[in-house]
Short mmCIF file of C-alpha atoms in Angstrom, two decimals:
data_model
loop_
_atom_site.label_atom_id
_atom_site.label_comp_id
_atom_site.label_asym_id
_atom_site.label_seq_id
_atom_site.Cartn_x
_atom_site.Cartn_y
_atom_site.Cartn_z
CA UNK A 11 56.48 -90.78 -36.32
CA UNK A 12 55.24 -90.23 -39.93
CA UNK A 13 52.73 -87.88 -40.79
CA UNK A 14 50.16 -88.57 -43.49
CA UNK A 15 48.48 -85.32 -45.74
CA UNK A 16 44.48 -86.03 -45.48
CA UNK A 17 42.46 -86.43 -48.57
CA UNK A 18 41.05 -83.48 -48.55
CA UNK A 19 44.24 -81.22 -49.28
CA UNK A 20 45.50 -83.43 -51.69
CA UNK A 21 42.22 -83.33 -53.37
CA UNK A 22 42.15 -79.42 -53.12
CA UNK A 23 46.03 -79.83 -55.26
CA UNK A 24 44.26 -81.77 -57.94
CA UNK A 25 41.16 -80.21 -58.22
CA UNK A 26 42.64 -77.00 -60.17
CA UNK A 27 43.32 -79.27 -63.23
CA UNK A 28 40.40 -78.98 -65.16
CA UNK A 29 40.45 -81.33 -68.77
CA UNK A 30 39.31 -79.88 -72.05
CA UNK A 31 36.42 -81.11 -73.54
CA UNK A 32 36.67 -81.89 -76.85
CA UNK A 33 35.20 -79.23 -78.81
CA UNK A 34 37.25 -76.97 -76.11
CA UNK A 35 40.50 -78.68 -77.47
CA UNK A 36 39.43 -78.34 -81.10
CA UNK A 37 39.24 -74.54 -80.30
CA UNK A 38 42.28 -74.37 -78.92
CA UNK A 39 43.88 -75.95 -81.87
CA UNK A 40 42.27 -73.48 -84.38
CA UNK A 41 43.17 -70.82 -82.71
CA UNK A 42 46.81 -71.64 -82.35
CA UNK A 43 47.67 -73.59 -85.53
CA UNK A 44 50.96 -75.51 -85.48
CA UNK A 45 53.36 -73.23 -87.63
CA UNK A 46 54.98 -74.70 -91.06
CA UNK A 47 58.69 -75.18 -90.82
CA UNK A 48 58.74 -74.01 -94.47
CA UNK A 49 58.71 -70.25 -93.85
CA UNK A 50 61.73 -70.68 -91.77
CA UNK A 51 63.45 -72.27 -94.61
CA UNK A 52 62.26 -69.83 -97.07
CA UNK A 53 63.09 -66.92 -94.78
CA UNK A 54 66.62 -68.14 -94.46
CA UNK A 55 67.02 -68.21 -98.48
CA UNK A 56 65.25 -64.54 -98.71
CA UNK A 57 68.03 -63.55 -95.79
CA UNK A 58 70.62 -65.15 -97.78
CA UNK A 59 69.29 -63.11 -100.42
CA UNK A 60 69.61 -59.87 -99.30
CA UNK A 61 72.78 -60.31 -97.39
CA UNK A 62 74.48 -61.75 -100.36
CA UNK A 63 73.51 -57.91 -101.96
CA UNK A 64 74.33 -56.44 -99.72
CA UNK A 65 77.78 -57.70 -99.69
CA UNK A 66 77.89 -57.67 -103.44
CA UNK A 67 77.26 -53.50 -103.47
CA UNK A 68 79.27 -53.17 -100.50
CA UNK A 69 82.46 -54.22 -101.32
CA UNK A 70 81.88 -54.17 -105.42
CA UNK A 71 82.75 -57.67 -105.90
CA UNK A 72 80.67 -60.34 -107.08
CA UNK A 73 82.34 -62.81 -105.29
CA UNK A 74 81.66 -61.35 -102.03
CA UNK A 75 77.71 -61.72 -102.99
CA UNK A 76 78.31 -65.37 -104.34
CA UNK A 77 80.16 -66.61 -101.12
CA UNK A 78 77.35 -64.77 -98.72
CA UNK A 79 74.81 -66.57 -100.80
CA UNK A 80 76.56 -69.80 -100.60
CA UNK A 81 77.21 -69.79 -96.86
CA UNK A 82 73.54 -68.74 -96.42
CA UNK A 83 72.59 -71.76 -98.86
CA UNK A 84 75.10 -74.49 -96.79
CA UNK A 85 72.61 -73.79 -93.55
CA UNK A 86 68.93 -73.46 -95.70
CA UNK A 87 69.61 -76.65 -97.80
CA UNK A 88 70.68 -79.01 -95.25
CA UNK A 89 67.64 -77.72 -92.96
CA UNK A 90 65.52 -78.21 -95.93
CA UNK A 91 66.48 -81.34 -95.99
CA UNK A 92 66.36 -82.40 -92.47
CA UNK A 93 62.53 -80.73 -92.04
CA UNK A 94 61.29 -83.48 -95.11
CA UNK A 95 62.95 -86.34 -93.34
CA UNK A 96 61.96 -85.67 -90.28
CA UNK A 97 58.73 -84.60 -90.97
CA UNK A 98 57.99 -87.79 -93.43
CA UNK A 99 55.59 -90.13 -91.50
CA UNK A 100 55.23 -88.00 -88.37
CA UNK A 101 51.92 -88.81 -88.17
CA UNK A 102 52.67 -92.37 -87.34
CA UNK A 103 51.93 -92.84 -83.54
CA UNK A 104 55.19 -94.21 -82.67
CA UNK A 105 57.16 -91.42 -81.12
CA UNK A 106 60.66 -93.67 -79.99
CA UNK A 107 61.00 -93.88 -84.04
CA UNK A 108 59.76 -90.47 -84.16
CA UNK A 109 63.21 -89.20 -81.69
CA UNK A 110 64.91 -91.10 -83.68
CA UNK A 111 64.65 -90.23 -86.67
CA UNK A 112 64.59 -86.25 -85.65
CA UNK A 113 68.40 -87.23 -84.23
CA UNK A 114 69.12 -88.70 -87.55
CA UNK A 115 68.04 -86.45 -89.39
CA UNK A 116 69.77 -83.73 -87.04
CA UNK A 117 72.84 -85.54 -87.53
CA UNK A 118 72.79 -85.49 -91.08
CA UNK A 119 71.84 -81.85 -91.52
CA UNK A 120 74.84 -80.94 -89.47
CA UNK A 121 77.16 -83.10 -91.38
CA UNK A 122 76.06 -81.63 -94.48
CA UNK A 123 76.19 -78.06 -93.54
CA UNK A 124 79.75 -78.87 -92.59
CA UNK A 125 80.49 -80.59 -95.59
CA UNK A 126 79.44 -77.50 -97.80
CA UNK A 127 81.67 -75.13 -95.41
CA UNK A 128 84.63 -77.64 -96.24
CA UNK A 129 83.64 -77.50 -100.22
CA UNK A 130 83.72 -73.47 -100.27
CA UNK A 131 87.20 -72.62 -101.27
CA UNK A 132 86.59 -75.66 -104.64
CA UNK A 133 82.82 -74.50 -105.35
CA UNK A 134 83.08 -70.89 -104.70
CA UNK A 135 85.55 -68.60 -107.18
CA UNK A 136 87.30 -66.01 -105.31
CA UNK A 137 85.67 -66.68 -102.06
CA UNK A 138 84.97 -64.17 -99.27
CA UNK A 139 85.42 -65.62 -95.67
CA UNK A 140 84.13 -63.22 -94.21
CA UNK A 141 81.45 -62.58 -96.54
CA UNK A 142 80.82 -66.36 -96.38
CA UNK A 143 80.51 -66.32 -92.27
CA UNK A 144 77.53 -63.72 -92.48
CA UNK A 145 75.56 -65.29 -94.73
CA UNK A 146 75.89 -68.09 -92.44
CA UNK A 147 75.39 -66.37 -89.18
CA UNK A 148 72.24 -64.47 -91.13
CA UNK A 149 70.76 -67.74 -91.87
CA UNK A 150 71.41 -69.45 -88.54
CA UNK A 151 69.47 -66.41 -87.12
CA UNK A 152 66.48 -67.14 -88.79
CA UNK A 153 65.28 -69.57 -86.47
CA UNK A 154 65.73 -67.33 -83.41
CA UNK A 155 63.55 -64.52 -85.80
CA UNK A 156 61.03 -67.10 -85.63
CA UNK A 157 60.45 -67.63 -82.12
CA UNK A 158 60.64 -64.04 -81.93
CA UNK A 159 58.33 -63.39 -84.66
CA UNK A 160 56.36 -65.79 -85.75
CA UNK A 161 53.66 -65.87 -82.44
CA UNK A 162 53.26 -62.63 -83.55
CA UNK A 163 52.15 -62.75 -86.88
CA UNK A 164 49.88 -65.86 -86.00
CA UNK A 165 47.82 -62.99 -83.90
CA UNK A 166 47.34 -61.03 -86.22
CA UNK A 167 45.78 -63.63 -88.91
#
């Protein structure tokens, strides 16, 4: 024995979903503008910044600052990078190319941020491990601060 739903509940499941028109939709979109990936980017070279300082005054060395700065720099640069590939020609239609070249471009920022990690102890003069891994870790963060914060500060413009 089967059982079949009648129309009218399956039209009551339906009937909550209510389209925008299109001035509604153009609303929407100005009042929750897509966000530039730039500020992350520059956000992670101000954090690289400050933590390369801050290691500089903390432990007195310069080379403490320089490798912070350069481990901060081996994550913005590669994501610098990867946000003008991938964002070249993403207003084509074609969203199969679009995946793809997001993976590609994914691919080669990681590659690159691992080839710069492999370079530190020839590019970097006395380096600082450990002063290296925070300006990486600081960097890396910067996209979590930006889910965080960046909703936010849309609100208040």
């Amino acid at each position: 024995m089967t059982t079949k739903a009648s129309e009218p509940e399956i039209d009551a499941e339906d009937s909550d979903f209510k389209p925008l028109t299109a001035e509604q939709a153009r609303q929407l979109r100005e009042a929750n503008p897509e966000p530039s990936p730039w500020w992350v980017i520059a956000a992670q070279v101000v954090v690289g910044l400050l933590v390369a300082g801050i290691a500089w005054m903390w432990t007195g060395r310069l080379g403490a600052g320089v490798s912070a700065l350069y481990g901060a720099m081996a994550v913005a640069i590669p994501a610098a990078l990867f946000v003008r590939g991938a964002m070249r020609g993403s207003q084509a239609g074609n969203q199969s190319a679009a995946m793809l070249r997001f993976f590609v471009w994914e691919l080669i920022k990681l590659g690159l941020t691992v080839a710069f990690l492999a370079a530190a102890p020839w590019v970097v003069g006395s380096l600082s491990w450990l002063a290296l891994l925070a300006g990486v870790v600081a960097a890396i963060k910067m996209y979590w601060v930006a889910l965080v914060v960046r909703p936010r500060l849309l609100n208040r413009i």
